[in-house]
Amino acid sequence: MQQILDRTQESLAQAFASLARNARRQQHLYYTTIGLLIAIVVVSAVLLAVLAAAREIDYRRGHVAQYVSAISLQLQGEATFLRRTALTVVNVQRYRPAPNPAHADADLPRALLQQVHASGIASPPDGRYTLLIPPETRAAWGAALPDRLWQLQQVANAALTTQQALDLHHPAYIVDADAAYAIVLSPGSTSATALALQPGLVTTLRDSFAEALRALPAGPAPGTRGEPRWIGPDRRPHAPVASDDGPHVR
């Protein structure tokens, strides 16, 4: 009887030991499975984060590319506007016809001439441009004043047409290198009063423009062929500027 009990006890001990080993194996397998699942989840989350970041980078890169393209087109338009306007000014100065007051009076609105005589500031009814003629210039031009005003009117109209063709809508100044005159282009029909324009502003513009050019690093000389010289930023509401010595932008 005692032997039967001993064999039964031994069998039970072996059975419990086998169960314990199986339990440990199952526990180890369980922990391994849980760890593998956690690793899969972590790797999946990292992959999703990387894919989301790459997608966001591509999205932003596309926006930056569009922005850069828009800026490039804008700069090309500005450069074209400056070159054409500077060429118009140079041609008017170079191929200036002999004074013909009768011809000028026929095409120049009398109101512009009266405004220049009265204050040195003249604007057409639509206010798209303003002519600034200092007293010294009016005295120097004398009887040729109507003809010179007609020429400046042609320059202003040509520049406005170029702005409209290039879809540019900002104000711009055309400043004579000798401060003899200035033309303020206002595509938005901003009045001279709103811009606080005075004939004396011509010299101020010329001087500030020349100072800004002198502050630029070495580059192509003004008036030579090549890219325009870009200066700024300018805190005043005027840009770009074209002058008789070549195209420049503020």
CSV table of C-alpha atoms in Angstrom, one decimal:
chain,number,residue,atom,x,y,z
A,1,MET,CA,0.0,0.0,0.0
A,2,GLN,CA,2.8,2.3,0.9
A,3,GLN,CA,4.5,1.7,-2.4
A,4,ILE,CA,1.3,2.5,-4.2
A,5,LEU,CA,1.0,5.8,-2.4
A,6,ASP,CA,4.7,6.6,-3.0
A,7,ARG,CA,4.3,5.9,-6.8
A,8,THR,CA,1.1,8.0,-6.9
A,9,GLN,CA,2.8,10.9,-5.1
A,10,GLU,CA,5.8,10.6,-7.5
A,11,SER,CA,3.4,10.5,-10.5
A,12,LEU,CA,1.6,13.6,-9.2
A,13,ALA,CA,4.9,15.4,-8.6
A,14,GLN,CA,6.0,14.6,-12.1
A,15,ALA,CA,2.6,15.7,-13.5
A,16,PHE,CA,2.8,19.0,-11.6
A,17,ALA,CA,6.3,19.6,-12.7
A,18,SER,CA,5.3,18.9,-16.3
A,19,LEU,CA,2.4,21.4,-15.9
A,20,ALA,CA,4.8,24.0,-14.4
A,21,ARG,CA,7.2,23.6,-17.4
A,22,ASN,CA,4.3,23.9,-19.8
A,23,ALA,CA,3.0,26.9,-18.0
A,24,ARG,CA,6.4,28.5,-18.2
A,25,ARG,CA,6.7,27.7,-21.9
A,26,GLN,CA,3.2,29.2,-22.5
A,27,GLN,CA,4.1,32.3,-20.4
A,28,HIS,CA,7.3,32.7,-22.4
A,29,LEU,CA,5.4,32.3,-25.7
A,30,TYR,CA,2.8,34.8,-24.5
A,31,TYR,CA,5.4,37.4,-23.5
A,32,THR,CA,7.2,36.8,-26.8
A,33,THR,CA,4.0,37.2,-28.8
A,34,ILE,CA,3.1,40.4,-26.8
A,35,GLY,CA,6.6,41.8,-27.4
A,36,LEU,CA,6.4,41.0,-31.1
A,37,LEU,CA,3.0,42.6,-31.4
A,38,ILE,CA,4.2,45.7,-29.6
A,39,ALA,CA,7.2,45.9,-31.9
A,40,ILE,CA,5.0,45.6,-34.9
A,41,VAL,CA,2.8,48.4,-33.6
A,42,VAL,CA,5.8,50.6,-32.9
A,43,VAL,CA,7.3,50.0,-36.3
A,44,SER,CA,4.0,50.6,-38.0
A,45,ALA,CA,3.6,53.9,-36.1
A,46,VAL,CA,7.1,55.0,-37.0
A,47,LEU,CA,6.5,54.1,-40.6
A,48,LEU,CA,3.2,56.0,-40.6
A,49,ALA,CA,4.9,59.0,-39.0
A,50,VAL,CA,7.7,58.9,-41.6
A,51,LEU,CA,5.1,58.6,-44.4
A,52,ALA,CA,3.0,61.5,-43.0
A,53,ALA,CA,6.2,63.6,-42.6
A,54,ALA,CA,7.3,62.9,-46.1
A,55,ARG,CA,3.8,63.7,-47.4
A,56,GLU,CA,3.8,67.0,-45.5
A,57,ILE,CA,7.3,67.8,-46.8
A,58,ASP,CA,6.2,67.1,-50.4
A,59,TYR,CA,3.1,69.3,-49.8
A,60,ARG,CA,5.1,72.1,-48.4
A,61,ARG,CA,7.7,71.7,-51.1
A,62,GLY,CA,5.0,72.0,-53.7
A,63,HIS,CA,3.8,75.2,-52.1
A,64,VAL,CA,7.3,76.6,-51.9
A,65,ALA,CA,7.8,75.8,-55.5
A,66,GLN,CA,4.6,77.6,-56.5
A,67,TYR,CA,5.6,80.5,-54.3
A,68,VAL,CA,9.1,80.7,-55.9
A,69,SER,CA,7.6,80.4,-59.3
A,70,ALA,CA,5.2,83.3,-58.6
A,71,ILE,CA,8.1,85.4,-57.3
A,72,SER,CA,10.2,84.6,-60.3
A,73,LEU,CA,7.4,85.6,-62.7
A,74,GLN,CA,6.8,88.8,-60.7
A,75,LEU,CA,10.5,89.7,-60.8
A,76,GLN,CA,10.6,88.9,-64.6
A,77,GLY,CA,7.6,91.2,-65.0
A,78,GLU,CA,9.2,93.9,-62.9
A,79,ALA,CA,12.5,93.6,-64.9
A,80,THR,CA,10.7,93.8,-68.2
A,81,PHE,CA,8.7,96.8,-67.0
A,82,LEU,CA,11.9,98.6,-66.0
A,83,ARG,CA,13.8,97.9,-69.2
A,84,ARG,CA,10.9,99.0,-71.4
A,85,THR,CA,10.2,102.1,-69.4
A,86,ALA,CA,13.9,103.0,-69.2
A,87,LEU,CA,14.2,102.5,-73.0
A,88,THR,CA,11.2,104.7,-73.6
A,89,VAL,CA,12.7,107.5,-71.4
A,90,VAL,CA,16.1,107.2,-73.2
A,91,ASN,CA,14.4,107.3,-76.6
A,92,VAL,CA,12.4,110.3,-75.7
A,93,GLN,CA,15.5,112.1,-74.5
A,94,ARG,CA,17.7,111.0,-77.4
A,95,TYR,CA,15.3,111.6,-80.2
A,96,ARG,CA,13.6,114.7,-78.8
A,97,PRO,CA,11.9,116.6,-81.6
A,98,ALA,CA,12.3,120.3,-82.1
A,99,PRO,CA,9.8,122.3,-79.9
A,100,ASN,CA,6.5,122.6,-81.6
A,101,PRO,CA,4.0,124.3,-79.3
A,102,ALA,CA,1.2,124.1,-81.8
A,103,HIS,CA,1.6,120.4,-82.1
A,104,ALA,CA,1.9,120.0,-78.3
A,105,ASP,CA,-1.1,122.1,-77.6
A,106,ALA,CA,-3.2,120.0,-80.0
A,107,ASP,CA,-2.5,116.8,-78.0
A,108,LEU,CA,-1.7,118.0,-74.5
A,109,PRO,CA,-4.8,118.6,-72.3
A,110,ARG,CA,-4.9,122.3,-71.4
A,111,ALA,CA,-5.7,121.4,-67.8
A,112,LEU,CA,-2.3,119.7,-67.4
A,113,LEU,CA,-0.4,122.7,-68.6
A,114,GLN,CA,-2.4,125.0,-66.3
A,115,GLN,CA,-1.7,122.7,-63.4
A,116,VAL,CA,2.0,122.8,-64.1
A,117,HIS,CA,2.1,126.5,-64.4
A,118,ALA,CA,0.1,126.9,-61.1
A,119,SER,CA,1.8,124.3,-58.9
A,120,GLY,CA,4.3,122.2,-60.8
A,121,ILE,CA,2.0,119.2,-60.3
A,122,ALA,CA,-0.2,117.9,-63.0
A,123,SER,CA,-2.5,114.8,-63.2
A,124,PRO,CA,-5.1,113.7,-65.8
A,125,PRO,CA,-8.7,113.3,-64.7
A,126,ASP,CA,-8.3,109.5,-64.1
A,127,GLY,CA,-5.3,110.2,-61.8
A,128,ARG,CA,-3.3,107.3,-63.2
A,129,TYR,CA,-0.1,109.4,-63.3
A,130,THR,CA,1.3,112.6,-61.9
A,131,LEU,CA,3.9,114.9,-63.4
A,132,LEU,CA,6.2,116.7,-61.0
A,133,ILE,CA,8.0,119.7,-62.5
A,134,PRO,CA,10.2,121.8,-60.2
A,135,PRO,CA,10.2,125.6,-60.7
A,136,GLU,CA,13.8,125.5,-61.9
A,137,THR,CA,12.9,123.1,-64.7
A,138,ARG,CA,9.8,125.1,-65.7
A,139,ALA,CA,12.0,128.2,-66.0
A,140,ALA,CA,14.7,126.3,-68.0
A,141,TRP,CA,12.2,124.8,-70.4
A,142,GLY,CA,10.5,128.2,-71.0
A,143,ALA,CA,8.5,128.2,-74.3
A,144,ALA,CA,9.3,124.5,-74.8
A,145,LEU,CA,7.3,123.6,-71.7
A,146,PRO,CA,4.2,122.4,-73.6
A,147,ASP,CA,6.3,120.2,-75.9
A,148,ARG,CA,8.2,118.7,-73.0
A,149,LEU,CA,5.0,118.0,-71.1
A,150,TRP,CA,3.7,116.2,-74.1
A,151,GLN,CA,6.8,114.0,-74.2
A,152,LEU,CA,6.4,113.2,-70.5
A,153,GLN,CA,2.8,112.4,-71.1
A,154,GLN,CA,3.8,109.9,-73.8
A,155,VAL,CA,6.3,108.3,-71.4
A,156,ALA,CA,3.7,108.0,-68.7
A,157,ASN,CA,1.1,106.5,-71.0
A,158,ALA,CA,3.6,104.0,-72.4
A,159,ALA,CA,4.7,103.0,-68.9
A,160,LEU,CA,1.1,102.5,-67.7
A,161,THR,CA,0.3,100.4,-70.8
A,162,THR,CA,3.4,98.2,-70.0
A,163,GLN,CA,2.2,97.9,-66.4
A,164,GLN,CA,-1.2,96.8,-67.5
A,165,ALA,CA,0.1,94.3,-70.0
A,166,LEU,CA,2.4,92.7,-67.3
A,167,ASP,CA,-0.5,92.8,-64.8
A,168,LEU,CA,1.5,95.1,-62.4
A,169,HIS,CA,-0.7,97.2,-60.1
A,170,HIS,CA,1.8,99.0,-57.8
A,171,PRO,CA,2.8,102.7,-57.9
A,172,ALA,CA,6.1,103.5,-59.6
A,173,TYR,CA,8.4,106.5,-60.0
A,174,ILE,CA,10.2,107.6,-63.2
A,175,VAL,CA,12.9,110.0,-61.9
A,176,ASP,CA,15.2,112.1,-64.1
A,177,ALA,CA,18.8,111.7,-63.2
A,178,ASP,CA,19.3,115.5,-63.1
A,179,ALA,CA,16.2,115.9,-60.9
A,180,ALA,CA,14.5,117.9,-63.8
A,181,TYR,CA,11.2,116.0,-63.4
A,182,ALA,CA,9.5,112.9,-62.0
A,183,ILE,CA,6.5,110.9,-63.1
A,184,VAL,CA,4.5,109.1,-60.5
A,185,LEU,CA,2.5,106.1,-61.9
A,186,SER,CA,-0.6,105.3,-59.9
A,187,PRO,CA,-2.4,102.3,-61.5
A,188,GLY,CA,-4.9,102.4,-58.6
A,189,SER,CA,-5.8,106.0,-59.4
A,190,THR,CA,-4.3,107.3,-56.1
A,191,SER,CA,-4.4,111.1,-56.2
A,192,ALA,CA,-1.3,113.3,-55.8
A,193,THR,CA,-2.8,114.7,-52.6
A,194,ALA,CA,-3.2,111.2,-51.1
A,195,LEU,CA,0.5,110.5,-51.9
A,196,ALA,CA,1.6,113.9,-50.5
A,197,LEU,CA,3.4,114.8,-53.8
A,198,GLN,CA,5.2,118.1,-54.2
A,199,PRO,CA,7.6,119.3,-56.9
A,200,GLY,CA,10.4,119.4,-54.4
A,201,LEU,CA,10.1,115.6,-54.0
A,202,VAL,CA,12.0,115.2,-57.3
A,203,THR,CA,15.3,116.1,-55.8
A,204,THR,CA,14.6,114.0,-52.6
A,205,LEU,CA,13.8,111.0,-54.7
A,206,ARG,CA,16.9,111.4,-56.9
A,207,ASP,CA,19.2,111.8,-53.9
A,208,SER,CA,17.8,108.9,-52.0
A,209,PHE,CA,17.9,106.8,-55.1
A,210,ALA,CA,21.5,107.7,-55.8
A,211,GLU,CA,22.5,107.0,-52.2
A,212,ALA,CA,20.8,103.6,-52.3
A,213,LEU,CA,22.7,102.7,-55.5
A,214,ARG,CA,26.0,103.8,-53.9
A,215,ALA,CA,25.4,101.5,-51.0
A,216,LEU,CA,25.0,98.5,-53.2
A,217,PRO,CA,28.0,96.0,-53.5
A,218,ALA,CA,30.1,96.1,-56.6
A,219,GLY,CA,28.1,95.1,-59.7
A,220,PRO,CA,27.3,96.1,-63.3
A,221,ALA,CA,27.5,99.8,-63.7
A,222,PRO,CA,24.1,101.6,-64.0
A,223,GLY,CA,22.9,101.9,-67.6
A,224,THR,CA,24.9,98.8,-68.8
A,225,ARG,CA,23.1,95.8,-70.1
A,226,GLY,CA,22.3,93.1,-67.7
A,227,GLU,CA,20.1,92.5,-64.7
A,228,PRO,CA,18.5,95.5,-63.0
A,229,ARG,CA,20.0,96.6,-59.7
A,230,TRP,CA,17.5,95.8,-56.9
A,231,ILE,CA,17.6,98.1,-53.8
A,232,GLY,CA,15.4,98.1,-50.8
A,233,PRO,CA,13.3,97.5,-48.8
A,234,ASP,CA,11.8,101.0,-49.0
A,235,ARG,CA,9.4,102.1,-46.3
A,236,ARG,CA,7.7,104.6,-48.6
A,237,PRO,CA,4.8,103.6,-50.9
A,238,HIS,CA,6.8,103.8,-54.1
A,239,ALA,CA,8.5,101.0,-56.1
A,240,PRO,CA,9.9,100.4,-58.7
A,241,VAL,CA,11.9,103.4,-60.0
A,242,ALA,CA,13.2,104.0,-63.5
A,243,SER,CA,15.7,106.7,-64.3
A,244,ASP,CA,17.5,108.1,-67.3
A,245,ASP,CA,20.7,106.2,-66.4
A,246,GLY,CA,19.1,102.8,-66.6
A,247,PRO,CA,16.6,100.5,-64.8
A,248,HIS,CA,16.7,100.2,-61.1
A,249,VAL,CA,14.1,99.0,-58.5
A,250,ARG,CA,13.3,100.2,-55.0
